mmCIF file of C-alpha atoms in Angstrom:
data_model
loop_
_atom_site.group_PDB
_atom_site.id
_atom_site.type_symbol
_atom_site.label_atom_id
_atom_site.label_comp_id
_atom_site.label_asym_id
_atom_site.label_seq_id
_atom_site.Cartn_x
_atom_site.Cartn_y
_atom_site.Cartn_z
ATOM 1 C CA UNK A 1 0.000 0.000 0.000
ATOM 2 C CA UNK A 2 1.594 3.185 -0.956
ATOM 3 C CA UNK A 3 -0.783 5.960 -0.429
ATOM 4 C CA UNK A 4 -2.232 6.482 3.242
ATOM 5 C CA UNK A 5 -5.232 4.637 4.472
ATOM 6 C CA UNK A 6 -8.433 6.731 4.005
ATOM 7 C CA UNK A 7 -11.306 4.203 3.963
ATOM 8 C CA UNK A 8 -11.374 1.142 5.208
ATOM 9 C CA UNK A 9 -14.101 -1.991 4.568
ATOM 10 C CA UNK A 10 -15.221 -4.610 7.059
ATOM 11 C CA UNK A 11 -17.304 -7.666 6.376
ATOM 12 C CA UNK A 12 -18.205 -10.977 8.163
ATOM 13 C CA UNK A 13 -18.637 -14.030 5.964
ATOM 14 C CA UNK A 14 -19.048 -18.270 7.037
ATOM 15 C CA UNK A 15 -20.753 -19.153 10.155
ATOM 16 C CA UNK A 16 -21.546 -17.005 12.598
ATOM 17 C CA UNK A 17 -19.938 -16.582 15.640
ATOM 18 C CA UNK A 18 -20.590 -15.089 19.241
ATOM 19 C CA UNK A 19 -18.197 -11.898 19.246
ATOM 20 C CA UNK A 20 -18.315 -10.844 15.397
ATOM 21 C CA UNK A 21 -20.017 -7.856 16.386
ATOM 22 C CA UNK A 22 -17.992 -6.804 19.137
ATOM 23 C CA UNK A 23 -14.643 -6.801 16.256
ATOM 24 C CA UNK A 24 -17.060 -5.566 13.764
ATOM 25 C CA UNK A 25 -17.206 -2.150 16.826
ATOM 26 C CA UNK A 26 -13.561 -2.389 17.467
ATOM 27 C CA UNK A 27 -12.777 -1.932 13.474
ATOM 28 C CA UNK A 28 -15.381 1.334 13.374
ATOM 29 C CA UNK A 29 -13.985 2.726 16.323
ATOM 30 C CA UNK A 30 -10.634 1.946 15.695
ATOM 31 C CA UNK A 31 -10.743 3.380 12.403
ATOM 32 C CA UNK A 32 -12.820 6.760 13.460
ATOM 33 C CA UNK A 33 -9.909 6.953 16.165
ATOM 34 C CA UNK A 34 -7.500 6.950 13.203
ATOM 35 C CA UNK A 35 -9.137 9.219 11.165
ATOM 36 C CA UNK A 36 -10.289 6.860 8.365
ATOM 37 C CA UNK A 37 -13.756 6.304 7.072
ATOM 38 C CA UNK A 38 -15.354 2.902 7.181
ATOM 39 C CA UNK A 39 -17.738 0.739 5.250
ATOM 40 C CA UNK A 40 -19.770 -1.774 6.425
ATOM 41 C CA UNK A 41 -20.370 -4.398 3.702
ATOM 42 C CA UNK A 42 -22.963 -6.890 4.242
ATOM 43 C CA UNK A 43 -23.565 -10.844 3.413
ATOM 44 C CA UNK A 44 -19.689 -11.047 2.802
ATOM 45 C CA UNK A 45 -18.160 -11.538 -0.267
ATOM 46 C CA UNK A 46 -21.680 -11.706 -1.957
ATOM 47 C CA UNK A 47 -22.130 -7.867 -0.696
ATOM 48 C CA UNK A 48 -18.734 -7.011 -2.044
ATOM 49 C CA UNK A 49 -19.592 -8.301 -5.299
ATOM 50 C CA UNK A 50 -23.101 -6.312 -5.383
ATOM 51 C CA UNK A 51 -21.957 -3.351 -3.507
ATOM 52 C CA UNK A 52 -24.344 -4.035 -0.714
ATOM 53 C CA UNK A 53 -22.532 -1.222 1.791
ATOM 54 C CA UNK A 54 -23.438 0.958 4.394
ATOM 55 C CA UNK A 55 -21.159 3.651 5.771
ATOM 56 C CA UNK A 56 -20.355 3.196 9.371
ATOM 57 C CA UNK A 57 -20.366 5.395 12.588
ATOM 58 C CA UNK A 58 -19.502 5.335 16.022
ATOM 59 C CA UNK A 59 -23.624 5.550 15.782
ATOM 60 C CA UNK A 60 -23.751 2.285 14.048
ATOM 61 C CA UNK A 61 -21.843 -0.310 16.058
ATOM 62 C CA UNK A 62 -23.311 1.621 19.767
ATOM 63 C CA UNK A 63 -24.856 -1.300 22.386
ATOM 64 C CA UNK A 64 -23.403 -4.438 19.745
ATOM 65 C CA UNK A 65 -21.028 -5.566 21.954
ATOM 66 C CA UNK A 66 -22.819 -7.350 23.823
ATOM 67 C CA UNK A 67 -25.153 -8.875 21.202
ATOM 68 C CA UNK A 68 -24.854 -12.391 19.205
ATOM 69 C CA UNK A 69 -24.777 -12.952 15.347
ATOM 70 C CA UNK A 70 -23.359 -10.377 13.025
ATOM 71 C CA UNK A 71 -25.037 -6.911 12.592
ATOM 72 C CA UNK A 72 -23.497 -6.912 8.817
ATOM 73 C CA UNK A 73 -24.810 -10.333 8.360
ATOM 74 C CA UNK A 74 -23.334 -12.991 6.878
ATOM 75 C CA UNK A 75 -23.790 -15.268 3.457
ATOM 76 C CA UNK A 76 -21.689 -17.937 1.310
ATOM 77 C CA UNK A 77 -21.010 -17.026 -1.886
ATOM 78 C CA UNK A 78 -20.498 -19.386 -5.094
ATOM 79 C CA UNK A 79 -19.914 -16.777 -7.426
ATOM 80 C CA UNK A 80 -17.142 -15.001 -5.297
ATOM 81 C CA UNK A 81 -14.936 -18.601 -5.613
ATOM 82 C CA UNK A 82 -14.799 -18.211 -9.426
ATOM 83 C CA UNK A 83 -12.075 -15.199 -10.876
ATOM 84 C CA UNK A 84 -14.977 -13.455 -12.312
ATOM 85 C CA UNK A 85 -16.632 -12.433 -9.246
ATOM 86 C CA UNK A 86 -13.000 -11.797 -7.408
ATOM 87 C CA UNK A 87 -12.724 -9.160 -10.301
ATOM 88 C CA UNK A 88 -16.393 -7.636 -9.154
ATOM 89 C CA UNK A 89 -15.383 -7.807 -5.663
ATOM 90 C CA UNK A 90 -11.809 -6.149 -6.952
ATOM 91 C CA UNK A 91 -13.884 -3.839 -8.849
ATOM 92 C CA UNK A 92 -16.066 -2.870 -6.107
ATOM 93 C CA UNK A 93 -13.162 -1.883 -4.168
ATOM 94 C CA UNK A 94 -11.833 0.684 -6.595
ATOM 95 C CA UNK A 95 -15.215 2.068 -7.291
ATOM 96 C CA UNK A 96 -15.844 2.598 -3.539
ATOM 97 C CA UNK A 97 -12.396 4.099 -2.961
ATOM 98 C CA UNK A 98 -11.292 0.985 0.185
ATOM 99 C CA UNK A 99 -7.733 1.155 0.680
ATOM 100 C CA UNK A 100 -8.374 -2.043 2.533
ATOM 101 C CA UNK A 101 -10.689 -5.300 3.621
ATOM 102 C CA UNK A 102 -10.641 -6.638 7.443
ATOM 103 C CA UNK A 103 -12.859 -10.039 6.604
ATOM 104 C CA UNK A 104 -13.904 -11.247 9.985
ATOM 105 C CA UNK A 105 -14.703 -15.022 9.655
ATOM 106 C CA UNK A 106 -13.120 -18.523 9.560
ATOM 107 C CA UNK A 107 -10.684 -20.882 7.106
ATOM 108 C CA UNK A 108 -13.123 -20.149 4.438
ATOM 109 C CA UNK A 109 -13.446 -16.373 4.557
ATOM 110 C CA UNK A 110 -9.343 -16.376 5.125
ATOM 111 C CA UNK A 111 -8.980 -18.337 1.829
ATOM 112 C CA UNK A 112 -11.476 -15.422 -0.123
ATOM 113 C CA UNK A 113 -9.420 -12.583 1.717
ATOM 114 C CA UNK A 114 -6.085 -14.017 0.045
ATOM 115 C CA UNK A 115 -7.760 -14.430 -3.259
ATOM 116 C CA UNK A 116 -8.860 -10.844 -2.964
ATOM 117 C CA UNK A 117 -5.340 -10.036 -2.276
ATOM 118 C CA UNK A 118 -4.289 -11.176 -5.364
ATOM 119 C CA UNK A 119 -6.509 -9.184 -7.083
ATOM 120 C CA UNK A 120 -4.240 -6.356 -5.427
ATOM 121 C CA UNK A 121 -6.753 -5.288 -2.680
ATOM 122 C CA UNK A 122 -5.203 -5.080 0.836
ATOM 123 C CA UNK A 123 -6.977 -7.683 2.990
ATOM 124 C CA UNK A 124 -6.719 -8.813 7.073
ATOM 125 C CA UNK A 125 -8.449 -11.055 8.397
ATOM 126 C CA UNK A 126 -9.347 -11.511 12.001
ATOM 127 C CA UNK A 127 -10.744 -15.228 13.236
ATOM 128 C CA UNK A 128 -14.075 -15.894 13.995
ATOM 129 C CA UNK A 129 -15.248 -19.380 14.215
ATOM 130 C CA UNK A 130 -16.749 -21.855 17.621
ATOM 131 C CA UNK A 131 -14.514 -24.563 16.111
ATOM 132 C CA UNK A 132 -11.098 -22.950 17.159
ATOM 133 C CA UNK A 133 -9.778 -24.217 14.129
ATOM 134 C CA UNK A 134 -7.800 -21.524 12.793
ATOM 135 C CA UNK A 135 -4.172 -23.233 12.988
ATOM 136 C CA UNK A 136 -1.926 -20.275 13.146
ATOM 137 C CA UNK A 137 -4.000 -18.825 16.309
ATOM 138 C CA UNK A 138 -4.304 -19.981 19.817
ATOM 139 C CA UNK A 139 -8.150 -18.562 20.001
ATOM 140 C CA UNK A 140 -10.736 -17.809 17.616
ATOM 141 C CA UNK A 141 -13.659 -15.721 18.622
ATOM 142 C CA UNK A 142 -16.902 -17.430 19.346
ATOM 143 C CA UNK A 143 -15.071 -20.533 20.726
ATOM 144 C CA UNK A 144 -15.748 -19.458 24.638
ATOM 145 C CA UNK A 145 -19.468 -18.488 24.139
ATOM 146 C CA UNK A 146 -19.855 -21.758 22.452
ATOM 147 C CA UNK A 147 -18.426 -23.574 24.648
ATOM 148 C CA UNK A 148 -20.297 -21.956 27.830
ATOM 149 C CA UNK A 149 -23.697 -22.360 25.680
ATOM 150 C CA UNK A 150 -22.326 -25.709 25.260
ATOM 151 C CA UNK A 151 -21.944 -26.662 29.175
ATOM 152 C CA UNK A 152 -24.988 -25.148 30.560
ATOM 153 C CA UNK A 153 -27.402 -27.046 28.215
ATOM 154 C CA UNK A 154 -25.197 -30.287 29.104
ATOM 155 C CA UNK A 155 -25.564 -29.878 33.174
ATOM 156 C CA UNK A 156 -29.242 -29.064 32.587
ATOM 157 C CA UNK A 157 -29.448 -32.468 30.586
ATOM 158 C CA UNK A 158 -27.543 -34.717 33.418
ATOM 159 C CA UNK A 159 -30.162 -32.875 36.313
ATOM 160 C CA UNK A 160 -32.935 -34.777 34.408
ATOM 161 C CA UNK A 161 -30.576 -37.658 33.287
ATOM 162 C CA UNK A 162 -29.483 -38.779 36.560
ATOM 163 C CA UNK A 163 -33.077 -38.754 38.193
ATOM 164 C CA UNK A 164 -33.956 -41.584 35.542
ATOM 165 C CA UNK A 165 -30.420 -42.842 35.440
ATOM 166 C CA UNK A 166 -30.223 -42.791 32.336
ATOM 167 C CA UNK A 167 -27.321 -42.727 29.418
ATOM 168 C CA UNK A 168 -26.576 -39.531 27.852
ATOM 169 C CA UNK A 169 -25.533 -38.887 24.440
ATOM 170 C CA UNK A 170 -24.958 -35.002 22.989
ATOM 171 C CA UNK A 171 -23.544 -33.724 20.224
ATOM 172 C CA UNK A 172 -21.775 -30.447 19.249
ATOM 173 C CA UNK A 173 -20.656 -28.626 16.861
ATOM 174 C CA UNK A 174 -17.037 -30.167 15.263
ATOM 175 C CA UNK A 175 -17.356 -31.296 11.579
ATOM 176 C CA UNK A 176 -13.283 -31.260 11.168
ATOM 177 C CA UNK A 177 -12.105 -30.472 14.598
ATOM 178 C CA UNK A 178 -12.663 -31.972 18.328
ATOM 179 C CA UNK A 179 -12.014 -28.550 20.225
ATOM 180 C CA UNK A 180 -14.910 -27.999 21.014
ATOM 181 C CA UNK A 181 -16.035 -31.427 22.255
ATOM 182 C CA UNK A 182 -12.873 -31.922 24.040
ATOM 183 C CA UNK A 183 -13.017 -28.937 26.020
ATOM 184 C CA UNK A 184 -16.604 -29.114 26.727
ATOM 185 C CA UNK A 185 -16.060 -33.230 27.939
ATOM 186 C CA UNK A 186 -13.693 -31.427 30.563
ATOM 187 C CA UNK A 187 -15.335 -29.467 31.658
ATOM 188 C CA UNK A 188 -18.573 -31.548 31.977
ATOM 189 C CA UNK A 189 -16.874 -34.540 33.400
ATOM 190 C CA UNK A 190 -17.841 -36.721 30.572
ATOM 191 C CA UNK A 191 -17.806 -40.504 30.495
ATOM 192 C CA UNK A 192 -16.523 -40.389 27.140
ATOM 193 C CA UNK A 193 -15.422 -38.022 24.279
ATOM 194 C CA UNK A 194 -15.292 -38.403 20.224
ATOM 195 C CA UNK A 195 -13.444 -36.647 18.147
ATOM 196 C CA UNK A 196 -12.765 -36.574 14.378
ATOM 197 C CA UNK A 197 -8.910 -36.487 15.018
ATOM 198 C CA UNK A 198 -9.196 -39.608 17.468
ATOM 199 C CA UNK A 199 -10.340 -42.434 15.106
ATOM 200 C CA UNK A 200 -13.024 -44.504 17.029
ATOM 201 C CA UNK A 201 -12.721 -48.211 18.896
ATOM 202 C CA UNK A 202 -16.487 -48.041 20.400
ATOM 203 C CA UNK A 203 -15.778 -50.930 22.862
ATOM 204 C CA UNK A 204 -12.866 -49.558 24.095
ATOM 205 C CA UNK A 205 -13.820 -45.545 23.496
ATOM 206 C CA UNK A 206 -17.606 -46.061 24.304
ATOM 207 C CA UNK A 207 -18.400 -49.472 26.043
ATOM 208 C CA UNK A 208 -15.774 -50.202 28.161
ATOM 209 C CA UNK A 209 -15.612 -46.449 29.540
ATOM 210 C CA UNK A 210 -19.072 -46.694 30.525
ATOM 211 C CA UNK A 211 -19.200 -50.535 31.819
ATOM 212 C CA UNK A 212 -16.140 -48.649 34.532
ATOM 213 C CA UNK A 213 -18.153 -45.715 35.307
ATOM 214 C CA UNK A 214 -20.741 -48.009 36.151
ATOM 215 C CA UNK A 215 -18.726 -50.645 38.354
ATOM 216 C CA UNK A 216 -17.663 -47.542 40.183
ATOM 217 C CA UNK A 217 -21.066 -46.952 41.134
ATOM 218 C CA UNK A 218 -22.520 -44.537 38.610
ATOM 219 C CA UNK A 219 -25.889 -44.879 37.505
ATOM 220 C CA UNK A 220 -25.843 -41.689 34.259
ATOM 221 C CA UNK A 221 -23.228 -41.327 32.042
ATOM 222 C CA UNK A 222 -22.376 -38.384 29.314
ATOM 223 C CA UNK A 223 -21.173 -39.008 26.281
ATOM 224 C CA UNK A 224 -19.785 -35.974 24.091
ATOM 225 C CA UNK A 225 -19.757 -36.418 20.507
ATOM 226 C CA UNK A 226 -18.201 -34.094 17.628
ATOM 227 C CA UNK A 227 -20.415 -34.193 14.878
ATOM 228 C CA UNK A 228 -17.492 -35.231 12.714
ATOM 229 C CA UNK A 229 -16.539 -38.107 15.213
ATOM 230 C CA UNK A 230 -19.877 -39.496 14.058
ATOM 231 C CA UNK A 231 -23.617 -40.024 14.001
ATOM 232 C CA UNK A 232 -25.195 -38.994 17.698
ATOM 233 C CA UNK A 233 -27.854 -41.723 16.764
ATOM 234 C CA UNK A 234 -26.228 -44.527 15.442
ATOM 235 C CA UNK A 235 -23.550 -43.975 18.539
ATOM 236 C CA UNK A 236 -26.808 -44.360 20.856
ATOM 237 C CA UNK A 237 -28.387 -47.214 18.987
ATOM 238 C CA UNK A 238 -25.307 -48.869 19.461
ATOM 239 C CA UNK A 239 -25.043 -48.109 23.122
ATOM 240 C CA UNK A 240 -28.594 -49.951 23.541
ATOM 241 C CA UNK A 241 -27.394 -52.557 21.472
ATOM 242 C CA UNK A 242 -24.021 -53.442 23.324
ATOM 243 C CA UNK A 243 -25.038 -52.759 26.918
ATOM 244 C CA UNK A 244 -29.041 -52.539 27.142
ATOM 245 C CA UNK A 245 -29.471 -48.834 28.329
ATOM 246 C CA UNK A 246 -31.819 -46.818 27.149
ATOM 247 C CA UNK A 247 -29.914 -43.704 25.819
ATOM 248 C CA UNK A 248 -31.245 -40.166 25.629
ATOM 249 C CA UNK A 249 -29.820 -38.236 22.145
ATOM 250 C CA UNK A 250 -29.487 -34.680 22.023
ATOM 251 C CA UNK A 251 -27.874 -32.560 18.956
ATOM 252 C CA UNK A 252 -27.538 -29.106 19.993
ATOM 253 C CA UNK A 253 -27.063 -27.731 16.580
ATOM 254 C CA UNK A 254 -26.923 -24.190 16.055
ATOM 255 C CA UNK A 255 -27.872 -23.270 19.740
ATOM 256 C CA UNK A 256 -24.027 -22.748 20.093
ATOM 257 C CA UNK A 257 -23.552 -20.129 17.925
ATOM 258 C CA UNK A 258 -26.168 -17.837 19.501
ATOM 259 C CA UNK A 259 -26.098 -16.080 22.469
ATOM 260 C CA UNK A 260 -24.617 -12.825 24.268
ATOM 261 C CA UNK A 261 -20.896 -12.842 23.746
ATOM 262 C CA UNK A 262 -19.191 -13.646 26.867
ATOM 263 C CA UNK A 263 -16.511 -11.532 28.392
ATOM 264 C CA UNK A 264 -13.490 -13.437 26.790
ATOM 265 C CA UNK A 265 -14.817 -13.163 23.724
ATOM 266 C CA UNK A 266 -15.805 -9.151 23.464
ATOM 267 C CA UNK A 267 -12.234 -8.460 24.862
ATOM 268 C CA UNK A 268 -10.306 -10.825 22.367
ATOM 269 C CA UNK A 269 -12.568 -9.592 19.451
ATOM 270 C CA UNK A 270 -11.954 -5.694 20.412
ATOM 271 C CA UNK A 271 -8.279 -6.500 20.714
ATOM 272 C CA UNK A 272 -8.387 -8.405 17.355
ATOM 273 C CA UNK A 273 -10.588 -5.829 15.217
ATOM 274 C CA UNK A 274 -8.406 -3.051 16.292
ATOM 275 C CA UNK A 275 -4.951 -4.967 15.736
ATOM 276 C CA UNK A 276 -6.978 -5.707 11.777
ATOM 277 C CA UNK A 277 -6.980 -1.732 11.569
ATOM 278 C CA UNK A 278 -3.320 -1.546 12.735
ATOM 279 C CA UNK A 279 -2.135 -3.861 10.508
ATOM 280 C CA UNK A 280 -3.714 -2.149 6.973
ATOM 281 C CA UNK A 281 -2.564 1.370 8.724
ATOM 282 C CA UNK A 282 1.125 -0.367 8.565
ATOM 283 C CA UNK A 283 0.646 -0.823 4.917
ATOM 284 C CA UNK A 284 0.755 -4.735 5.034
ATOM 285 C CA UNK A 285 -1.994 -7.129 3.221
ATOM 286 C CA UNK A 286 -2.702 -10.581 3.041
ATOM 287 C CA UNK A 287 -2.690 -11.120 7.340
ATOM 288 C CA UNK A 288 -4.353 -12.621 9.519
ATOM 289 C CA UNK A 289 -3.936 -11.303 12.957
ATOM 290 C CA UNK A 290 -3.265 -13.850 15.430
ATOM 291 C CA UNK A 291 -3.350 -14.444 18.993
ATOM 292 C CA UNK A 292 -0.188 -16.418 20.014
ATOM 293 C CA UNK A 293 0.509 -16.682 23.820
ATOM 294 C CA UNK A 294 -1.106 -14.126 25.058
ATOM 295 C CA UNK A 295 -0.281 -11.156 22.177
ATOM 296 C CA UNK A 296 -1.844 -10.308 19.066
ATOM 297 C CA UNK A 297 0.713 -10.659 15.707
ATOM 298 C CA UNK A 298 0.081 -10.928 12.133
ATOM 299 C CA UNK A 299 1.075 -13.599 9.759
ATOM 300 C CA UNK A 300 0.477 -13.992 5.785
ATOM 301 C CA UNK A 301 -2.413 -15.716 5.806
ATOM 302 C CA UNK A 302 -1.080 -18.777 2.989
ATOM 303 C CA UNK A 303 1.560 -19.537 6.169
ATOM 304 C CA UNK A 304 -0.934 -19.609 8.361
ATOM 305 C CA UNK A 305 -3.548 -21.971 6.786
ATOM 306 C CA UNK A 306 -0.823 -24.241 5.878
ATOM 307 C CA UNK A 307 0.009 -25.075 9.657
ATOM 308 C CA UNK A 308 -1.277 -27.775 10.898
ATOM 309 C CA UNK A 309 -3.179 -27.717 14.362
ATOM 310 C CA UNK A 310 -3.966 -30.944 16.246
ATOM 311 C CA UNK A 311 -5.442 -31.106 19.761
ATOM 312 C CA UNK A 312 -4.159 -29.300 23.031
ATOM 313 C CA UNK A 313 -2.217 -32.376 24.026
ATOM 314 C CA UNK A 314 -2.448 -31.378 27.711
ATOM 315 C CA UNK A 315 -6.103 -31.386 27.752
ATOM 316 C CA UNK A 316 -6.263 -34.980 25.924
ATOM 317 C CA UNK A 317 -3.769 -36.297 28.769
ATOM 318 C CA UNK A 318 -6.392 -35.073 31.010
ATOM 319 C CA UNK A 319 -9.569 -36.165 29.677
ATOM 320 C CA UNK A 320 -7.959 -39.750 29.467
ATOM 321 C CA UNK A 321 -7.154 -39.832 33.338
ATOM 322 C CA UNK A 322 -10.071 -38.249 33.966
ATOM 323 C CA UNK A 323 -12.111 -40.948 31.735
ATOM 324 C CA UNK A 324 -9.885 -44.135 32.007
ATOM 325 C CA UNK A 325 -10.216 -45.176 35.515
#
């Protein structure tokens, strides 16, 4: 970028997550602190294709911090993954006078924002996805709300559960990635967890773990399934099949990306949105800013997709002590 920032665009694109509009604020505000207009593009990369803006205001993005979903909505868009409608999107741009994208969203939006980039637009991107799944980042917003959402509905199951003693199975969100079960299993003292990265043994993952929990005296047991680990209902048929309990499925679904923000996630989306305007104001494009332990940083965003993130090893040790005796 070699002329100074004057106008800056933000957009949210993928799934939603709790804490997009609390970066979407920290981009306005950052940028009115700077100086520098901004431009609120909604549906994603389908609105930056059709010009579907608004301009933004310190007016605009007042009382959204604490609110769920995305205030600029958000939309997939088949036409912006062929070259023709990365040109419109390019075209857009120019015609609108940005000097640069932040495109708050997950792998998906990350790969769009470096496509843009090579279109010559100057793109950041800041994570925002309940999987945690970004590699090159230790946190992605949405992934604590989630994951609270997540816990309560699970210890509301287990006070009905365990007055018919009765076998629990729930599933969450996780089509590539266990994060999100895993950490949720901790902290709901599951019998058992699935993941897509652990490839499943049901007697020893599923039936043996809950034949122990039972010779130790429990009557309910929890099971927390990733929906990429496998079918909720076929794991619960099988349950009844192998050890004669009657289990109780229950798919949360898209409960987990609703809800007020919670106060990890406003702080770590501020931080991130306003990094997103720091990095354009530096004159750098194709980022993705980052939180690595404990501080924000910016890393081409090809590098960081091609990382490869596994589970928090610690909190797999854990959940097997915690679930092997």
């Amino acid at each position: 970028m070699n002329h100074p920032v004057k106008r800056i665009g933000v957009l949210t694109s993928g799934g939603d997550a709790p804490g997009m509009n609390a970066a979407i604020r920290a981009v306005v505000r950052g940028c009115l602190y700077r100086g520098i207009e901004c431009v609120g593009i909604r549906r994603g990369y389908n609105g930056l294709i059709n010009g579907d803006i608004l301009r933004m205001d310190a007016g605009t993005v007042t009382h959204i911090i604490n609110r769920g979903g995305t205030i600029l909505y958000t939309a997939r868009s088949d036409e912006f993954r062929t070259p023709e409608g990365q040109q419109r999107a390019a075209a857009t741009c120019k015609l609108l006078g940005l000097d640069g994208i932040v495109a708050i969203g997950g792998d998906g939006t990350f790969r769009g924002a470096e496509a843009l980039a090579k279109t010559g637009v100057s793109v950041v991107g800041v994570p925002a996805t309940i999987d945690n799944d970004i590699v090159c980042t230790d946190y992605t917003i949405g992934f604590d709300t989630a994951s609270n959402t997540a816990v309560d509905a699970i210890d509301r199951l287990r006070d009905t559960m365990q007055s018919h003693e009765r076998c629990s199975v729930v599933e969450v969100m996780g089509r590539n990635a266990g994060h999100l079960a895993l950490y949720v299993g901790l902290a709901v003292g599951a019998t058992a967890v699935l993941m897509p990265e652990m490839p499943m043994d049901f007697d020893r993952d599923v039936v043996e773990k809950i034949r122990r929990a039972r010779l130790a005296g429990k009557t309910h047991f929890m099971i927390v399934v990733a929906e990429g680990a496998g079918s909720a209902m076929e794991i619960g048929d099988k349950i009844h099949q192998e050890l004669g309990l009657d289990p109780r499925v229950t798919i949360l679904g898209h409960i987990q990306r609703g809800g007020t923000p919670t106060a990890r996630d406003r702080v770590m989306a501020t931080r991130m949105g306003y990094t997103a305007v720091e990095v354009l104001l530096a004159g750098k494009t194709n980022r993705v800013v980052c939180s690595q332990h404990g501080s924000m940083v910016d890393v081409d965003i090809e590098e960081g997709l091609s990382m490869k993130k596994g589970l928090n090893q610690e909190q797999c040790d854990a959940l097997e002590a915690m679930t092997g005796l």
